[in-house]
Each structure stands twice: as structure tokens, then as C-alpha cells.
């Protein structure tokens, strides 16, 4: 799968995200892989970023958090349905599924844009997890 043009800007928000992506690619390719564009599906890569962000969000600066969610919102709003769906089902589902490991959506809610908030509400409704009051 080809990596979208906006990918470098997204992982450039944080060295933590960039390293998580590199590790995902190494794991996908395996030890005998050659260089090339053999990368995991975009949804998988975004899921890795969502999981890592949920696990390590306390280590992100407020500016990094705002920039990450600004870019994700921009992708959902303007990059086309394929990429919007990848962000929603990759990043945001991984992020929201981390609630049982201690991730609190309220900690990032102010940084989320309208598309991101709508998806979070819809996913929580689908999974039966109540959206915290402060995020409604």
C-alpha cells in the first residue's frame, strides 16, 4: 500500500509516533524484507498510532496533542472518504478501545474537531460505552 502524502506530517508530530510507525513497519516486513513500499494497511498503522497515543498521552505536550488532533480532523474533513474512514476505524477506534486501560477521552476532548467528536460519540454508542458527560 502506498503511504499518503500527509503521513510524514502526522508522524512528525512526535518522535514517539514516528518510532511506533517504524516499529510497525519492521514487524510487518519481517527480518528478511527488502526496502520498498511494503507497509501495513493504513488502518493498521493508524491503529498503532491511536494505541500508542492512548498509552503515552501524558508524555505529549499540549501543542503536540493539539497538532495531532488538528491533522486527524483535517484528514477526515478534506482528504476523502477512504482516508477519513481509515482515521476513524484505525486511530479513533484504537484510542476509544483504550478506555479500559485507563485512557480518559476527556483528557483530549477539547483538541478534537467536529468530525472526530461525532465519530467518538457514534463509536461509543455502538459499543455501549457511555460518552463521559464532559464530552457531550
PDB file of C-alpha atoms in Angstrom:
ATOM      1  CA  UNK A   1       0.000   0.000   0.000  1.00  0.00           C
ATOM      2  CA  UNK A   2       1.226   3.468  -0.792  1.00  0.00           C
ATOM      3  CA  UNK A   3       1.801   5.856   2.071  1.00  0.00           C
ATOM      4  CA  UNK A   4      -0.292   9.041   1.717  1.00  0.00           C
ATOM      5  CA  UNK A   5       1.437  12.389   1.308  1.00  0.00           C
ATOM      6  CA  UNK A   6       0.203  13.631   4.699  1.00  0.00           C
ATOM      7  CA  UNK A   7       1.673  10.697   6.636  1.00  0.00           C
ATOM      8  CA  UNK A   8       5.081  12.252   7.366  1.00  0.00           C
ATOM      9  CA  UNK A   9       3.448  15.360   8.797  1.00  0.00           C
ATOM     10  CA  UNK A  10       1.254  13.188  11.028  1.00  0.00           C
ATOM     11  CA  UNK A  11       4.061  11.091  12.493  1.00  0.00           C
ATOM     12  CA  UNK A  12       6.264  14.188  12.616  1.00  0.00           C
ATOM     13  CA  UNK A  13       4.142  15.472  15.493  1.00  0.00           C
ATOM     14  CA  UNK A  14       6.101  13.306  17.914  1.00  0.00           C
ATOM     15  CA  UNK A  15       9.175  11.090  17.949  1.00  0.00           C
ATOM     16  CA  UNK A  16       7.037   8.587  19.875  1.00  0.00           C
ATOM     17  CA  UNK A  17       4.584   8.306  16.966  1.00  0.00           C
ATOM     18  CA  UNK A  18       7.367   8.138  14.386  1.00  0.00           C
ATOM     19  CA  UNK A  19       9.114   5.318  16.245  1.00  0.00           C
ATOM     20  CA  UNK A  20       5.849   3.411  16.733  1.00  0.00           C
ATOM     21  CA  UNK A  21       5.267   3.592  12.987  1.00  0.00           C
ATOM     22  CA  UNK A  22       8.805   2.432  12.187  1.00  0.00           C
ATOM     23  CA  UNK A  23       8.383  -0.493  14.590  1.00  0.00           C
ATOM     24  CA  UNK A  24       5.049  -1.425  12.992  1.00  0.00           C
ATOM     25  CA  UNK A  25       6.656  -1.442   9.545  1.00  0.00           C
ATOM     26  CA  UNK A  26       9.621  -3.536  10.758  1.00  0.00           C
ATOM     27  CA  UNK A  27       7.228  -6.047  12.292  1.00  0.00           C
ATOM     28  CA  UNK A  28       5.113  -6.156   9.141  1.00  0.00           C
ATOM     29  CA  UNK A  29       8.045  -6.653   6.793  1.00  0.00           C
ATOM     30  CA  UNK A  30       9.870  -9.201   8.900  1.00  0.00           C
ATOM     31  CA  UNK A  31      13.624  -9.667   9.196  1.00  0.00           C
ATOM     32  CA  UNK A  32      14.238 -10.693   5.564  1.00  0.00           C
ATOM     33  CA  UNK A  33      12.331  -7.840   3.923  1.00  0.00           C
ATOM     34  CA  UNK A  34      13.878  -5.502   1.395  1.00  0.00           C
ATOM     35  CA  UNK A  35      13.331  -1.750   1.264  1.00  0.00           C
ATOM     36  CA  UNK A  36      10.299  -0.627  -0.640  1.00  0.00           C
ATOM     37  CA  UNK A  37       6.753   0.408  -0.044  1.00  0.00           C
ATOM     38  CA  UNK A  38       5.691  -2.830   1.623  1.00  0.00           C
ATOM     39  CA  UNK A  39       3.913  -1.287   4.585  1.00  0.00           C
ATOM     40  CA  UNK A  40       0.926  -2.354   6.678  1.00  0.00           C
ATOM     41  CA  UNK A  41      -2.519  -1.170   5.646  1.00  0.00           C
ATOM     42  CA  UNK A  42      -3.174   2.426   6.610  1.00  0.00           C
ATOM     43  CA  UNK A  43      -5.871   1.465   9.104  1.00  0.00           C
ATOM     44  CA  UNK A  44      -3.380  -0.789  10.911  1.00  0.00           C
ATOM     45  CA  UNK A  45      -0.769   1.961  11.017  1.00  0.00           C
ATOM     46  CA  UNK A  46      -3.302   4.480  12.320  1.00  0.00           C
ATOM     47  CA  UNK A  47      -4.472   1.938  14.893  1.00  0.00           C
ATOM     48  CA  UNK A  48      -0.905   1.660  16.131  1.00  0.00           C
ATOM     49  CA  UNK A  49      -0.690   5.435  16.481  1.00  0.00           C
ATOM     50  CA  UNK A  50      -4.009   5.531  18.361  1.00  0.00           C
ATOM     51  CA  UNK A  51      -2.929   2.789  20.734  1.00  0.00           C
ATOM     52  CA  UNK A  52       0.467   4.368  21.366  1.00  0.00           C
ATOM     53  CA  UNK A  53      -1.070   7.784  21.919  1.00  0.00           C
ATOM     54  CA  UNK A  54      -3.515   6.324  24.435  1.00  0.00           C
ATOM     55  CA  UNK A  55      -0.699   4.562  26.280  1.00  0.00           C
ATOM     56  CA  UNK A  56       1.669   7.530  26.289  1.00  0.00           C
ATOM     57  CA  UNK A  57      -0.568  10.602  26.025  1.00  0.00           C
ATOM     58  CA  UNK A  58       0.779  12.032  29.279  1.00  0.00           C
ATOM     59  CA  UNK A  59       4.159  12.394  27.566  1.00  0.00           C
ATOM     60  CA  UNK A  60       2.792  14.539  24.740  1.00  0.00           C
ATOM     61  CA  UNK A  61       2.931  18.298  25.128  1.00  0.00           C
ATOM     62  CA  UNK A  62      -0.331  20.225  24.797  1.00  0.00           C
ATOM     63  CA  UNK A  63       0.943  21.607  21.471  1.00  0.00           C
ATOM     64  CA  UNK A  64       1.708  18.110  20.161  1.00  0.00           C
ATOM     65  CA  UNK A  65      -1.732  16.893  21.225  1.00  0.00           C
ATOM     66  CA  UNK A  66      -3.480  19.820  19.536  1.00  0.00           C
ATOM     67  CA  UNK A  67      -1.430  19.393  16.364  1.00  0.00           C
ATOM     68  CA  UNK A  68      -2.083  15.648  16.200  1.00  0.00           C
ATOM     69  CA  UNK A  69      -5.825  16.073  16.504  1.00  0.00           C
ATOM     70  CA  UNK A  70      -5.833  19.056  14.143  1.00  0.00           C
ATOM     71  CA  UNK A  71      -4.189  16.920  11.464  1.00  0.00           C
ATOM     72  CA  UNK A  72      -6.531  13.991  12.083  1.00  0.00           C
ATOM     73  CA  UNK A  73      -9.513  16.330  11.778  1.00  0.00           C
ATOM     74  CA  UNK A  74      -8.154  17.828   8.580  1.00  0.00           C
ATOM     75  CA  UNK A  75      -7.689  14.367   7.081  1.00  0.00           C
ATOM     76  CA  UNK A  76     -11.228  13.375   7.995  1.00  0.00           C
ATOM     77  CA  UNK A  77     -12.679  16.604   6.634  1.00  0.00           C
ATOM     78  CA  UNK A  78     -10.700  17.081   3.446  1.00  0.00           C
ATOM     79  CA  UNK A  79      -8.662  14.055   2.363  1.00  0.00           C
ATOM     80  CA  UNK A  80     -11.533  11.954   1.057  1.00  0.00           C
ATOM     81  CA  UNK A  81     -13.722   9.164   2.345  1.00  0.00           C
ATOM     82  CA  UNK A  82     -11.045   6.449   2.180  1.00  0.00           C
ATOM     83  CA  UNK A  83      -8.708   8.382   4.459  1.00  0.00           C
ATOM     84  CA  UNK A  84     -11.495   9.625   6.718  1.00  0.00           C
ATOM     85  CA  UNK A  85     -12.603   6.042   7.282  1.00  0.00           C
ATOM     86  CA  UNK A  86      -9.027   4.933   7.944  1.00  0.00           C
ATOM     87  CA  UNK A  87      -8.596   7.629  10.606  1.00  0.00           C
ATOM     88  CA  UNK A  88     -11.923   6.768  12.227  1.00  0.00           C
ATOM     89  CA  UNK A  89     -11.588   2.989  12.228  1.00  0.00           C
ATOM     90  CA  UNK A  90      -7.849   2.980  12.821  1.00  0.00           C
ATOM     91  CA  UNK A  91      -6.833   5.782  15.134  1.00  0.00           C
ATOM     92  CA  UNK A  92     -10.071   6.627  16.918  1.00  0.00           C
ATOM     93  CA  UNK A  93     -11.262   3.076  17.496  1.00  0.00           C
ATOM     94  CA  UNK A  94      -7.878   2.166  18.984  1.00  0.00           C
ATOM     95  CA  UNK A  95      -7.978   5.293  21.134  1.00  0.00           C
ATOM     96  CA  UNK A  96     -11.520   4.657  22.350  1.00  0.00           C
ATOM     97  CA  UNK A  97     -10.874   0.978  22.988  1.00  0.00           C
ATOM     98  CA  UNK A  98      -8.142   2.012  25.432  1.00  0.00           C
ATOM     99  CA  UNK A  99     -10.667   3.313  27.979  1.00  0.00           C
ATOM    100  CA  UNK A 100     -10.469   0.018  29.875  1.00  0.00           C
ATOM    101  CA  UNK A 101      -6.697   0.502  30.189  1.00  0.00           C
ATOM    102  CA  UNK A 102      -7.141   3.905  31.798  1.00  0.00           C
ATOM    103  CA  UNK A 103      -7.305   6.278  28.831  1.00  0.00           C
ATOM    104  CA  UNK A 104      -9.756   9.103  29.543  1.00  0.00           C
ATOM    105  CA  UNK A 105     -11.291  10.658  26.437  1.00  0.00           C
ATOM    106  CA  UNK A 106     -11.988  13.806  28.416  1.00  0.00           C
ATOM    107  CA  UNK A 107      -8.259  14.497  28.501  1.00  0.00           C
ATOM    108  CA  UNK A 108      -8.190  15.191  24.743  1.00  0.00           C
ATOM    109  CA  UNK A 109     -11.791  16.206  24.026  1.00  0.00           C
ATOM    110  CA  UNK A 110     -11.012  19.954  23.739  1.00  0.00           C
ATOM    111  CA  UNK A 111      -8.467  19.178  20.988  1.00  0.00           C
ATOM    112  CA  UNK A 112     -10.902  17.164  18.855  1.00  0.00           C
ATOM    113  CA  UNK A 113     -12.686  18.700  15.890  1.00  0.00           C
ATOM    114  CA  UNK A 114     -16.303  18.158  14.882  1.00  0.00           C
ATOM    115  CA  UNK A 115     -15.694  15.067  12.709  1.00  0.00           C
ATOM    116  CA  UNK A 116     -13.598  13.419  15.403  1.00  0.00           C
ATOM    117  CA  UNK A 117     -16.125  14.136  18.147  1.00  0.00           C
ATOM    118  CA  UNK A 118     -19.003  12.839  16.050  1.00  0.00           C
ATOM    119  CA  UNK A 119     -17.161   9.596  15.371  1.00  0.00           C
ATOM    120  CA  UNK A 120     -16.228   9.151  19.039  1.00  0.00           C
ATOM    121  CA  UNK A 121     -19.858   9.603  20.081  1.00  0.00           C
ATOM    122  CA  UNK A 122     -21.057   7.191  17.396  1.00  0.00           C
ATOM    123  CA  UNK A 123     -18.459   4.551  18.299  1.00  0.00           C
ATOM    124  CA  UNK A 124     -19.239   4.803  21.996  1.00  0.00           C
ATOM    125  CA  UNK A 125     -22.934   4.452  21.172  1.00  0.00           C
ATOM    126  CA  UNK A 126     -22.237   1.400  19.007  1.00  0.00           C
ATOM    127  CA  UNK A 127     -20.104  -0.292  21.677  1.00  0.00           C
ATOM    128  CA  UNK A 128     -22.381   0.644  24.558  1.00  0.00           C
ATOM    129  CA  UNK A 129     -19.718   2.670  26.344  1.00  0.00           C
ATOM    130  CA  UNK A 130     -21.196   5.893  27.679  1.00  0.00           C
ATOM    131  CA  UNK A 131     -19.542   9.057  26.445  1.00  0.00           C
ATOM    132  CA  UNK A 132     -18.418  10.975  29.538  1.00  0.00           C
ATOM    133  CA  UNK A 133     -20.689  13.915  30.412  1.00  0.00           C
ATOM    134  CA  UNK A 134     -17.992  16.490  29.875  1.00  0.00           C
ATOM    135  CA  UNK A 135     -17.564  15.335  26.274  1.00  0.00           C
ATOM    136  CA  UNK A 136     -21.189  15.607  25.144  1.00  0.00           C
TER     137      UNK A 136
END
